[in-house]
Amino acid sequence: MHANPVSLCKKRPQDSRIRNILPTTITEIIHSESSDNVQVKLAFGNDHIWANITPWASDDLALTVGQSVYVQTKGVSMTESELAQLF
């Protein structure tokens, strides 16, 4: 899955219009020196996806490896095979 259509939340959103909300665990955080993004690797069993977020968002959420978070992604941002791999 492409990282850009992925957002992260510390608590399960209650009033989100996004229907694809999945619990996951952070397995890696990469702070890039060459860009303004932080890459966050998220585990779903043996599979994973990446989220690109801003350093501000990373600091605001106080993300750490091993932390449980929720991923939000719009279904139209994923192919059928990418969505199937999550389950």
Backbone as a printed PyTorch tensor [residue, N CA C, xyz], in Angstrom:
tensor([[[  0.8410,  -1.1670,   0.0000],
         [  0.0000,   0.0000,   0.0000],
         [  0.8860,   1.2300,   0.0000]],

        [[  0.4460,   2.2570,  -0.6780],
         [  1.1620,   3.5150,  -0.6670],
         [  0.9850,   4.1740,   0.6920]],

        [[  2.0140,   4.8210,   1.1810],
         [  1.9880,   5.3560,   2.5350],
         [  1.1300,   6.6030,   2.6810]],

        [[  1.0200,   7.4230,   1.6640],
         [  0.3760,   8.7100,   1.8180],
         [ -1.0950,   8.6840,   2.2310]],

        [[ -1.9240,   7.7320,   1.8070],
         [ -3.3270,   7.7610,   2.2070],
         [ -3.5870,   7.1560,   3.5840]],

        [[ -2.5500,   7.0130,   4.3900],
         [ -2.6700,   6.3830,   5.7030],
         [ -2.5250,   7.4430,   6.7850]],

        [[ -3.4410,   7.4440,   7.7580],
         [ -3.2950,   8.3180,   8.9130],
         [ -3.3170,   7.4700,  10.1770]],

        [[ -2.7490,   8.0090,  11.2440],
         [ -2.6180,   7.2810,  12.4980],
         [ -3.3700,   7.9870,  13.6250]],

        [[ -3.9100,   7.1940,  14.5440],
         [ -4.6070,   7.7000,  15.7250],
         [ -4.2110,   6.8490,  16.9230]],

        [[ -4.0720,   7.4800,  18.0790],
         [ -3.7480,   6.7290,  19.2890],
         [ -4.9710,   6.0110,  19.8570]],

        [[ -6.1610,   6.5920,  19.6370],
         [ -7.4160,   5.9980,  20.0860],
         [ -8.2850,   5.7340,  18.8710]],

        [[ -9.1360,   4.7290,  18.9620],
         [-10.0420,   4.4320,  17.8420],
         [-10.9790,   5.6120,  17.6180]],

        [[-10.9800,   6.1790,  16.4040],
         [-11.8650,   7.3080,  16.1100],
         [-13.3320,   6.8980,  16.2310]],

        [[-14.1300,   7.7570,  16.8290],
         [-15.5470,   7.4640,  17.0260],
         [-16.4420,   8.0800,  15.9460]],

        [[-16.0510,   9.2370,  15.4350],
         [-16.8970,   9.9600,  14.4900],
         [-16.1840,  10.2180,  13.1740]],

        [[-15.4850,   9.2290,  12.6710],
         [-14.7420,   9.3870,  11.4280],
         [-15.5850,   8.9210,  10.2520]],

        [[-15.4730,   9.6260,   9.1540],
         [-16.1410,   9.1870,   7.9280],
         [-15.3540,   8.0860,   7.2450]],

        [[-14.1180,   7.9250,   7.6460],
         [-13.2960,   6.8560,   7.0860],
         [-13.7350,   5.5360,   7.7210]],

        [[-14.0560,   4.5640,   6.9020],
         [-14.6010,   3.2970,   7.3890],
         [-13.5240,   2.2450,   7.6610]],

        [[-12.3620,   2.3920,   7.0340],
         [-11.2970,   1.4170,   7.2220],
         [-10.4000,   1.8800,   8.3710]],

        [[-10.7200,   1.3980,   9.5600],
         [ -9.9660,   1.7330,  10.7590],
         [ -9.4880,   0.4170,  11.3580]],

        [[ -8.1750,   0.2380,  11.4000],
         [ -7.6080,  -1.0480,  11.7970],
         [ -6.5980,  -0.8790,  12.9360]],

        [[ -6.6540,  -1.7560,  13.9460],
         [ -5.6400,  -1.7080,  15.0030],
         [ -4.3280,  -2.2940,  14.4890]],

        [[ -3.2140,  -1.7200,  14.9140],
         [ -1.9060,  -2.1710,  14.4760],
         [ -0.8600,  -1.8110,  15.5250]],

        [[  0.3710,  -2.2340,  15.2720],
         [  1.4880,  -1.9450,  16.1640],
         [  2.6240,  -1.3410,  15.3550]],

        [[  3.2540,  -0.3150,  15.9050],
         [  4.4030,   0.3170,  15.2510],
         [  5.6220,  -0.5830,  15.4200]],

        [[  6.2710,  -0.9230,  14.3060],
         [  7.4610,  -1.7680,  14.3720],
         [  8.7510,  -1.0340,  14.0220]],

        [[  8.6210,   0.1390,  13.3890],
         [  9.8110,   0.9010,  13.0160],
         [  9.4200,   2.3510,  12.7610]],

        [[ 10.2960,   3.2690,  13.1370],
         [ 10.0960,   4.6910,  12.8680],
         [ 11.3860,   5.2290,  12.2670]],

        [[ 11.2680,   5.8480,  11.0960],
         [ 12.4420,   6.3860,  10.4070],
         [ 12.2630,   7.8900,  10.2340]],

        [[ 13.1290,   8.6560,  10.8680],
         [ 13.1510,  10.1080,  10.7180],
         [ 14.1220,  10.4300,   9.5860]],

        [[ 13.6020,  10.9180,   8.4810],
         [ 14.4180,  11.1790,   7.3070],
         [ 15.1340,  12.5180,   7.4120]],

        [[ 16.4150,  12.5100,   7.1180],
         [ 17.2000,  13.7500,   7.0820],
         [ 16.9780,  14.5040,   5.7700]],

        [[ 16.5660,  13.7800,   4.7290],
         [ 16.4570,  14.3860,   3.4020],
         [ 15.0380,  14.8400,   3.0410]],

        [[ 14.0580,  14.5840,   3.9170],
         [ 12.6920,  15.0200,   3.6170],
         [ 12.0190,  15.4790,   4.8990]],

        [[ 10.8430,  16.0070,   4.7350],
         [ 10.0850,  16.4920,   5.8870],
         [  9.1120,  15.4490,   6.4070]],

        [[  9.3680,  14.1820,   6.1390],
         [  8.4650,  13.1180,   6.5640],
         [  9.1140,  12.1880,   7.5660]],

        [[  8.2550,  11.5680,   8.3560],
         [  8.6520,  10.4750,   9.2290],
         [  7.9330,   9.2450,   8.7050]],

        [[  8.6750,   8.1870,   8.4480],
         [  8.0720,   6.9390,   7.9680],
         [  7.8250,   6.0270,   9.1610]],

        [[  6.6060,   5.5120,   9.2420],
         [  6.2080,   4.6480,  10.3440],
         [  5.7790,   3.3080,   9.7650]],

        [[  6.4680,   2.2360,  10.1690],
         [  6.1390,   0.8860,   9.7030],
         [  5.1580,   0.2690,  10.6960]],

        [[  4.0740,  -0.2810,  10.1450],
         [  2.9740,  -0.8000,  10.9570],
         [  2.7250,  -2.2670,  10.6470]],

        [[  2.6210,  -3.0790,  11.6780],
         [  2.4790,  -4.5270,  11.5150],
         [  1.0240,  -4.9660,  11.5620]],

        [[  0.7050,  -5.8940,  10.6640],
         [ -0.5730,  -6.6050,  10.6380],
         [ -0.2280,  -8.0810,  10.5360]],

        [[  0.0160,  -8.7310,  11.6460],
         [  0.4950, -10.1090,  11.6130],
         [  1.8670, -10.1420,  10.9750]],

        [[  2.0250, -10.9220,   9.9130],
         [  3.2990, -10.9970,   9.1960],
         [  3.4270,  -9.9440,   8.1040]],

        [[  2.3790,  -9.1790,   7.8700],
         [  2.3880,  -8.1470,   6.8410],
         [  2.5880,  -6.7840,   7.4820]],

        [[  2.8900,  -5.7880,   6.6440],
         [  3.0540,  -4.4380,   7.1560],
         [  2.6740,  -3.4120,   6.0910]],

        [[  2.4110,  -2.2070,   6.5550],
         [  2.2260,  -1.0620,   5.6760],
         [  3.0450,   0.0860,   6.2650]],

        [[  3.2300,   1.1270,   5.4700],
         [  3.9740,   2.3070,   5.8980],
         [  3.0570,   3.5100,   5.9130]],

        [[  3.2690,   4.3840,   6.8790],
         [  2.6010,   5.6830,   6.9210],
         [  3.6710,   6.7600,   6.8640]],

        [[  3.4720,   7.7570,   6.0230],
         [  4.3340,   8.9380,   5.9990],
         [  3.6060,  10.0420,   6.7340]],

        [[  4.2030,  10.5450,   7.8020],
         [  3.5890,  11.6150,   8.5740],
         [  4.6120,  12.7330,   8.7680]],

        [[  4.1550,  13.8660,   9.2020],
         [  5.0630,  14.9730,   9.4400],
         [  5.7830,  14.7820,  10.7800]],

        [[  6.9500,  15.3880,  10.9340],
         [  7.6240,  15.3430,  12.2410],
         [  6.7320,  15.9160,  13.3470]],

        [[  5.9780,  16.9700,  13.0120],
         [  5.0630,  17.5610,  13.9910],
         [  4.0370,  16.5280,  14.4660]],

        [[  3.4590,  15.7660,  13.5330],
         [  2.4770,  14.7430,  13.8990],
         [  3.1270,  13.6500,  14.7410]],

        [[  4.3370,  13.2520,  14.3750],
         [  5.0540,  12.2360,  15.1430],
         [  5.2970,  12.7010,  16.5730]],

        [[  5.7400,  13.9470,  16.7230],
         [  5.9780,  14.4980,  18.0580],
         [  4.6760,  14.6490,  18.8370]],

        [[  3.6400,  15.1410,  18.1640],
         [  2.3520,  15.3530,  18.8140],
         [  1.7580,  14.0430,  19.3270]],

        [[  1.9090,  12.9760,  18.5390],
         [  1.3930,  11.6640,  18.9400],
         [  2.3430,  10.9240,  19.8740]],

        [[  3.5940,  11.4130,  19.9910],
         [  4.6180,  10.7710,  20.8330],
         [  4.7520,   9.2940,  20.4730]],

        [[  4.9400,   9.0260,  19.1840],
         [  4.9980,   7.6560,  18.6950],
         [  6.2830,   6.9570,  19.1200]],

        [[  6.1550,   5.6650,  19.4530],
         [  7.3000,   4.8370,  19.8130],
         [  7.1380,   3.4520,  19.2130]],

        [[  8.2420,   2.7920,  18.9600],
         [  8.2050,   1.4100,  18.4710],
         [  7.5470,   0.5410,  19.5430]],

        [[  6.6550,  -0.3390,  19.1020],
         [  5.9150,  -1.2160,  20.0110],
         [  4.5720,  -0.6610,  20.4320]],

        [[  4.3150,   0.5990,  20.1250],
         [  3.0700,   1.2530,  20.5010],
         [  1.9120,   0.7530,  19.6380]],

        [[  0.7530,   0.5710,  20.2600],
         [ -0.4670,   0.2220,  19.5360],
         [ -1.1380,   1.5050,  19.0670]],

        [[ -1.5220,   1.5320,  17.7960],
         [ -2.2110,   2.6780,  17.2070],
         [ -3.3020,   2.1610,  16.2730]],

        [[ -4.0990,   3.0850,  15.7680],
         [ -5.1070,   2.7560,  14.7680],
         [ -4.7310,   3.4180,  13.4530]],

        [[ -4.9090,   2.6770,  12.3730],
         [ -4.6610,   3.1760,  11.0250],
         [ -6.0030,   3.5060,  10.4010]],

        [[ -6.0670,   4.6560,   9.7640],
         [ -7.2320,   5.0130,   8.9600],
         [ -6.7770,   5.1090,   7.5130]],

        [[ -7.5150,   4.4740,   6.6300],
         [ -7.2240,   4.6000,   5.2090],
         [ -8.5250,   4.5130,   4.4320]],

        [[ -8.6420,   5.3560,   3.4310],
         [ -9.8330,   5.3220,   2.5910],
         [ -9.7480,   4.1300,   1.6550]],

        [[-10.8430,   3.4380,   1.4790],
         [-10.8760,   2.2530,   0.6250],
         [-10.4670,   2.5340,  -0.7980]],

        [[-10.7860,   3.7060,  -1.3110],
         [-10.4310,   4.0190,  -2.6870],
         [ -8.9290,   4.2340,  -2.8420]],

        [[ -8.2110,   4.3470,  -1.7280],
         [ -6.7650,   4.5150,  -1.7700],
         [ -6.0400,   3.1770,  -1.8600]],

        [[ -6.7910,   2.0930,  -1.7540],
         [ -6.2090,   0.7570,  -1.7350],
         [ -6.7480,  -0.0630,  -2.8820]],

        [[ -5.8980,  -0.9260,  -3.4130],
         [ -6.3820,  -1.8810,  -4.4060],
         [ -7.0490,  -3.0340,  -3.6740]],

        [[ -7.8010,  -3.8250,  -4.3820],
         [ -8.4770,  -4.9790,  -3.7770],
         [ -7.4640,  -5.9450,  -3.1690]],

        [[ -6.3680,  -6.1940,  -3.8620],
         [ -5.3590,  -7.1350,  -3.3490],
         [ -4.6640,  -6.5700,  -2.1030]],

        [[ -4.4390,  -5.2490,  -2.0660],
         [ -3.8270,  -4.6400,  -0.8860],
         [ -4.7570,  -4.7650,   0.3110]],

        [[ -6.0330,  -4.5210,   0.1160],
         [ -6.9980,  -4.6450,   1.2020],
         [ -7.0980,  -6.0880,   1.6680]],

        [[ -7.1190,  -7.0290,   0.7500],
         [ -7.2140,  -8.4510,   1.1020],
         [ -6.0110,  -8.9110,   1.9110]],

        [[ -4.8520,  -8.3350,   1.6660],
         [ -3.6400,  -8.7320,   2.3900],
         [ -3.6990,  -8.3390,   3.8610]],

        [[ -4.5470,  -7.3780,   4.2090],
         [ -4.6470,  -6.9440,   5.5930],
         [ -5.4390,  -7.9140,   6.4600]],

        [[ -6.1710,  -8.8360,   5.8230],
         [ -7.0340,  -9.7300,   6.6100],
         [ -6.6330, -11.1660,   6.5000]]])
